[in-house]
Short mmCIF file of C-alpha atoms in Angstrom, two decimals:
data_model
loop_
_atom_site.label_atom_id
_atom_site.label_comp_id
_atom_site.label_asym_id
_atom_site.label_seq_id
_atom_site.Cartn_x
_atom_site.Cartn_y
_atom_site.Cartn_z
CA UNK A 1 -5.04 -10.50 -16.51
CA UNK A 2 -4.05 -8.98 -13.17
CA UNK A 3 -6.25 -5.95 -13.90
CA UNK A 4 -9.22 -8.24 -14.52
CA UNK A 5 -8.45 -10.13 -11.32
CA UNK A 6 -8.54 -6.92 -9.28
CA UNK A 7 -11.81 -5.84 -10.90
CA UNK A 8 -13.43 -9.21 -10.13
CA UNK A 9 -12.21 -9.04 -6.52
CA UNK A 10 -13.77 -5.62 -6.03
CA UNK A 11 -17.04 -6.69 -7.64
CA UNK A 12 -17.19 -9.82 -5.48
CA UNK A 13 -16.28 -7.96 -2.31
CA UNK A 14 -18.95 -5.37 -3.07
CA UNK A 15 -21.54 -8.15 -3.10
CA UNK A 16 -20.35 -9.27 0.35
CA UNK A 17 -20.30 -5.80 1.84
CA UNK A 18 -23.74 -5.82 3.49
CA UNK A 19 -22.65 -8.67 5.78
CA UNK A 20 -19.31 -7.15 6.80
CA UNK A 21 -20.05 -3.78 8.39
CA UNK A 22 -17.63 -3.03 11.20
CA UNK A 23 -16.02 0.43 11.10
CA UNK A 24 -17.27 4.02 11.54
CA UNK A 25 -16.80 4.56 7.79
CA UNK A 26 -18.73 1.51 6.59
CA UNK A 27 -21.84 3.49 5.66
CA UNK A 28 -19.59 5.76 3.60
CA UNK A 29 -18.00 2.76 1.94
CA UNK A 30 -21.36 1.42 0.83
CA UNK A 31 -22.38 4.73 -0.76
CA UNK A 32 -19.01 5.17 -2.44
CA UNK A 33 -18.70 1.61 -3.74
CA UNK A 34 -22.02 1.90 -5.57
CA UNK A 35 -20.39 4.68 -7.58
CA UNK A 36 -16.90 3.19 -7.90
CA UNK A 37 -17.85 -0.03 -9.70
CA UNK A 38 -18.83 1.67 -13.01
CA UNK A 39 -15.34 3.20 -13.19
CA UNK A 40 -13.40 -0.07 -12.86
CA UNK A 41 -13.16 -0.51 -16.61
CA UNK A 42 -10.72 2.42 -16.66
CA UNK A 43 -8.04 0.06 -15.32
CA UNK A 44 -8.04 -2.08 -18.45
CA UNK A 45 -5.60 0.13 -20.38
CA UNK A 46 -3.09 0.32 -17.51
CA UNK A 47 -0.59 -2.58 -17.73
CA UNK A 48 1.01 -4.39 -14.82
CA UNK A 49 4.81 -4.23 -14.89
CA UNK A 50 6.71 -7.05 -13.24
CA UNK A 51 9.88 -6.37 -11.27
CA UNK A 52 12.47 -5.20 -12.30
CA UNK A 53 9.92 -2.89 -14.02
CA UNK A 54 12.22 -2.19 -16.96
CA UNK A 55 9.40 -0.58 -18.98
CA UNK A 56 8.44 1.98 -16.35
CA UNK A 57 9.18 4.88 -18.71
CA UNK A 58 6.19 3.83 -20.82
CA UNK A 59 3.79 4.70 -18.00
CA UNK A 60 4.20 8.44 -18.54
CA UNK A 61 2.25 8.09 -21.80
CA UNK A 62 -0.84 7.19 -19.74
CA UNK A 63 -0.84 10.45 -17.79
CA UNK A 64 -1.13 14.13 -18.77
CA UNK A 65 2.04 16.21 -18.68
CA UNK A 66 4.13 13.04 -18.33
CA UNK A 67 3.51 12.91 -14.55
CA UNK A 68 2.81 9.39 -13.24
CA UNK A 69 0.46 9.03 -10.28
CA UNK A 70 2.04 6.83 -7.59
CA UNK A 71 0.17 5.43 -4.56
CA UNK A 72 2.22 5.03 -1.39
CA UNK A 73 0.96 3.02 1.58
CA UNK A 74 4.07 2.71 3.76
CA UNK A 75 7.19 4.83 4.14
CA UNK A 76 6.18 7.02 1.20
CA UNK A 77 3.46 8.44 3.48
CA UNK A 78 6.31 9.99 5.46
CA UNK A 79 7.48 13.02 3.47
CA UNK A 80 10.97 12.90 4.97
CA UNK A 81 11.39 9.29 3.86
CA UNK A 82 9.83 10.00 0.46
CA UNK A 83 12.16 12.95 -0.07
CA UNK A 84 15.08 10.52 -0.37
CA UNK A 85 13.65 9.30 -3.68
CA UNK A 86 11.43 11.99 -5.20
CA UNK A 87 11.72 15.68 -6.01
CA UNK A 88 10.40 18.58 -3.96
CA UNK A 89 7.81 19.13 -6.69
CA UNK A 90 6.54 15.57 -6.29
CA UNK A 91 6.33 16.00 -2.51
CA UNK A 92 4.25 19.15 -2.98
CA UNK A 93 1.72 17.12 -4.98
CA UNK A 94 1.25 14.58 -2.15
CA UNK A 95 -2.36 14.13 -1.01
CA UNK A 96 -4.23 11.50 1.04
CA UNK A 97 -6.39 8.91 -0.71
CA UNK A 98 -8.09 5.53 -0.28
CA UNK A 99 -7.90 2.48 -2.52
CA UNK A 100 -10.06 -0.65 -2.72
CA UNK A 101 -9.80 -4.43 -2.46
CA UNK A 102 -6.37 -4.41 -0.81
CA UNK A 103 -4.88 -5.49 2.52
CA UNK A 104 -1.79 -3.78 3.97
CA UNK A 105 0.50 -6.40 5.46
CA UNK A 106 4.02 -6.68 6.89
CA UNK A 107 5.20 -9.57 4.72
CA UNK A 108 8.03 -8.02 2.68
CA UNK A 109 11.39 -9.37 3.87
CA UNK A 110 13.85 -6.46 3.88
CA UNK A 111 17.50 -7.09 3.08
CA UNK A 112 18.83 -3.93 4.67
CA UNK A 113 17.30 -2.40 7.79
CA UNK A 114 20.19 -0.79 9.69
CA UNK A 115 19.18 2.73 8.61
CA UNK A 116 15.90 2.33 10.50
CA UNK A 117 17.56 2.37 13.91
CA UNK A 118 20.07 0.69 16.19
CA UNK A 119 19.59 -2.32 18.48
CA UNK A 120 17.19 -4.10 16.16
CA UNK A 121 15.74 -7.42 17.21
CA UNK A 122 16.89 -10.34 15.05
CA UNK A 123 13.24 -11.03 14.20
CA UNK A 124 12.43 -7.56 12.83
CA UNK A 125 12.94 -7.78 9.09
CA UNK A 126 9.45 -7.11 7.68
CA UNK A 127 8.29 -4.04 5.77
CA UNK A 128 4.95 -3.24 4.23
CA UNK A 129 3.31 -4.75 1.20
CA UNK A 130 -0.26 -4.83 -0.09
CA UNK A 131 -2.12 -7.82 -1.44
CA UNK A 132 -5.52 -8.28 -3.15
CA UNK A 133 -8.28 -9.62 -0.93
CA UNK A 134 -11.95 -10.49 -1.51
CA UNK A 135 -13.28 -8.24 1.27
CA UNK A 136 -14.31 -4.64 0.86
CA UNK A 137 -13.27 -3.95 4.46
CA UNK A 138 -9.71 -4.24 3.21
CA UNK A 139 -9.83 -0.76 1.78
CA UNK A 140 -6.66 1.05 2.82
CA UNK A 141 -5.50 4.64 3.00
CA UNK A 142 -2.30 6.11 1.64
CA UNK A 143 -1.04 9.01 -0.42
CA UNK A 144 -0.61 9.75 -4.10
CA UNK A 145 2.12 11.83 -5.70
CA UNK A 146 2.66 13.00 -9.27
CA UNK A 147 6.17 11.90 -10.19
CA UNK A 148 8.39 12.31 -13.22
CA UNK A 149 10.08 9.41 -14.98
CA UNK A 150 13.27 10.42 -13.17
CA UNK A 151 11.50 10.21 -9.79
CA UNK A 152 10.00 6.86 -10.73
CA UNK A 153 13.42 5.51 -11.69
CA UNK A 154 14.60 6.22 -8.14
CA UNK A 155 11.48 4.63 -6.66
CA UNK A 156 11.90 1.51 -8.79
CA UNK A 157 15.47 1.23 -7.53
CA UNK A 158 14.28 1.74 -3.96
CA UNK A 159 11.39 -0.75 -4.05
CA UNK A 160 13.25 -3.94 -4.92
CA UNK A 161 11.10 -6.98 -5.68
CA UNK A 162 7.89 -4.99 -6.08
CA UNK A 163 5.78 -5.07 -9.26
CA UNK A 164 4.11 -1.88 -10.48
CA UNK A 165 0.34 -2.41 -10.37
CA UNK A 166 -2.51 0.00 -11.21
CA UNK A 167 -5.16 0.71 -8.56
CA UNK A 168 -8.26 2.87 -8.45
CA UNK A 169 -8.20 5.61 -5.79
CA UNK A 170 -10.42 8.36 -4.43
CA UNK A 171 -9.53 11.25 -2.17
CA UNK A 172 -9.49 10.80 1.60
CA UNK A 173 -11.89 13.74 1.86
CA UNK A 174 -14.43 12.05 -0.43
CA UNK A 175 -14.10 8.84 1.56
CA UNK A 176 -14.55 10.45 4.98
CA UNK A 177 -17.48 12.56 3.84
CA UNK A 178 -19.17 9.69 2.02
CA UNK A 179 -19.32 11.68 -1.22
CA UNK A 180 -21.73 9.71 -3.44
CA UNK A 181 -19.94 10.94 -6.57
CA UNK A 182 -16.22 10.71 -5.74
CA UNK A 183 -13.62 11.51 -8.36
CA UNK A 184 -11.77 8.32 -9.31
CA UNK A 185 -8.17 8.15 -10.50
CA UNK A 186 -5.79 5.37 -11.51
CA UNK A 187 -2.52 5.30 -9.60
CA UNK A 188 0.36 2.85 -9.73
CA UNK A 189 1.59 1.17 -6.58
CA UNK A 190 4.37 -1.23 -5.61
CA UNK A 191 3.19 -4.76 -4.78
CA UNK A 192 5.55 -7.62 -3.93
CA UNK A 193 4.10 -10.90 -5.26
CA UNK A 194 4.25 -14.22 -3.43
CA UNK A 195 6.24 -15.67 -6.32
CA UNK A 196 9.84 -15.40 -7.43
CA UNK A 197 11.24 -12.28 -9.03
CA UNK A 198 14.71 -12.75 -10.55
CA UNK A 199 14.91 -16.05 -8.64
CA UNK A 200 14.29 -14.34 -5.31
CA UNK A 201 11.23 -14.62 -3.07
CA UNK A 202 10.76 -11.20 -1.50
CA UNK A 203 7.84 -12.07 0.79
CA UNK A 204 7.75 -14.08 4.01
CA UNK A 205 5.29 -14.77 6.83
CA UNK A 206 8.06 -15.37 9.37
CA UNK A 207 9.23 -11.91 10.34
CA UNK A 208 8.14 -8.96 12.46
CA UNK A 209 7.92 -5.28 11.48
CA UNK A 210 11.06 -3.16 11.50
CA UNK A 211 10.08 -0.84 14.34
CA UNK A 212 11.85 2.28 13.09
CA UNK A 213 10.11 1.84 9.75
CA UNK A 214 6.73 1.31 11.42
CA UNK A 215 7.19 4.43 13.53
CA UNK A 216 8.11 6.47 10.43
CA UNK A 217 4.95 5.31 8.66
CA UNK A 218 2.82 6.27 11.65
CA UNK A 219 4.53 9.64 11.98
CA UNK A 220 3.79 10.37 8.34
CA UNK A 221 0.14 9.42 8.80
CA UNK A 222 -0.10 11.57 11.93
CA UNK A 223 0.96 14.66 9.98
CA UNK A 224 -2.11 14.22 7.75
CA UNK A 225 -4.65 13.86 10.58
CA UNK A 226 -5.49 11.83 13.67
CA UNK A 227 -8.30 10.15 11.72
CA UNK A 228 -5.92 9.20 8.93
CA UNK A 229 -3.55 7.60 11.45
CA UNK A 230 -6.43 5.78 13.16
CA UNK A 231 -7.57 4.32 9.85
CA UNK A 232 -4.02 3.24 9.01
CA UNK A 233 -3.72 1.48 12.38
CA UNK A 234 -7.03 -0.30 11.74
CA UNK A 235 -5.95 -1.52 8.29
CA UNK A 236 -2.36 -2.65 8.84
CA UNK A 237 -1.62 -6.29 9.63
CA UNK A 238 1.22 -8.49 10.77
CA UNK A 239 2.61 -11.11 8.37
CA UNK A 240 -0.04 -13.59 9.51
CA UNK A 241 -2.66 -11.38 7.84
CA UNK A 242 -4.99 -11.54 10.84
CA UNK A 243 -3.24 -9.72 13.72
CA UNK A 244 -3.46 -5.94 13.56
CA UNK A 245 -0.09 -4.29 14.08
CA UNK A 246 -1.63 -2.05 16.73
CA UNK A 247 -2.24 -5.20 18.81
CA UNK A 248 1.36 -6.41 18.56
CA UNK A 249 3.67 -6.06 21.54
CA UNK A 250 6.72 -4.63 19.82
CA UNK A 251 8.72 -4.56 23.04
CA UNK A 252 8.65 -8.29 23.79
CA UNK A 253 8.20 -9.60 20.23
CA UNK A 254 5.49 -11.99 21.42
CA UNK A 255 5.55 -15.08 19.21
CA UNK A 256 2.67 -14.72 16.78
CA UNK A 257 4.04 -15.92 13.49
CA UNK A 258 5.90 -19.21 13.60
CA UNK A 259 8.46 -21.35 15.45
CA UNK A 260 11.29 -20.57 13.05
CA UNK A 261 14.67 -20.12 14.71
CA UNK A 262 16.41 -16.91 13.67
#
């Protein structure tokens, strides 16, 4: 059902595209989307796994050589951070990509943040998540890696509260160049739903980004290219879903989200 929902979102957002041009890559998006839609049916055989993702081992049967393609949109973009959970071989397979019909948003409430730096503000508890959206301008960039079941086990343990959801991706190079015949692939990504998992709600609209985490994500993007970092900054939002993180004053923690007392 979730797969069908994503497909319908992309089809609907494609129909709205002509009235939503706004970025330097929009002409490329239009060309690419015309050629992406016929490939959406590929997603039908890829199941959604709900946290705690106990059946993750079954995913290797969907990929050649038992290597599962994982899409990272946050700290996994940073190879140093990713290296804490995946093998050197997986890191070597990392490459930049773009996915469709998604918004990147700081609405995951982290339980532990001390390892991201000292002197944290009491309001900075949010880490990245992605959520389906009916606008094609919500295409986001990230990276994919080919991981073993052992790597994925570590990632599942790391990404608490996140479901494993299949997405369609194309290479960053195809996106930037506007390749009218991009190669499409199905990759799994971690998405935290706005509903309970094991009686816990992992998302919240009340918190601000963990700054050390945000800086690590940006540093990882910068190593890929300036353009890649620019696109990440233009497609990453605060928990309100409307304020770009690049417009947030992370020094003063200007009140943007709510009146909740911390």
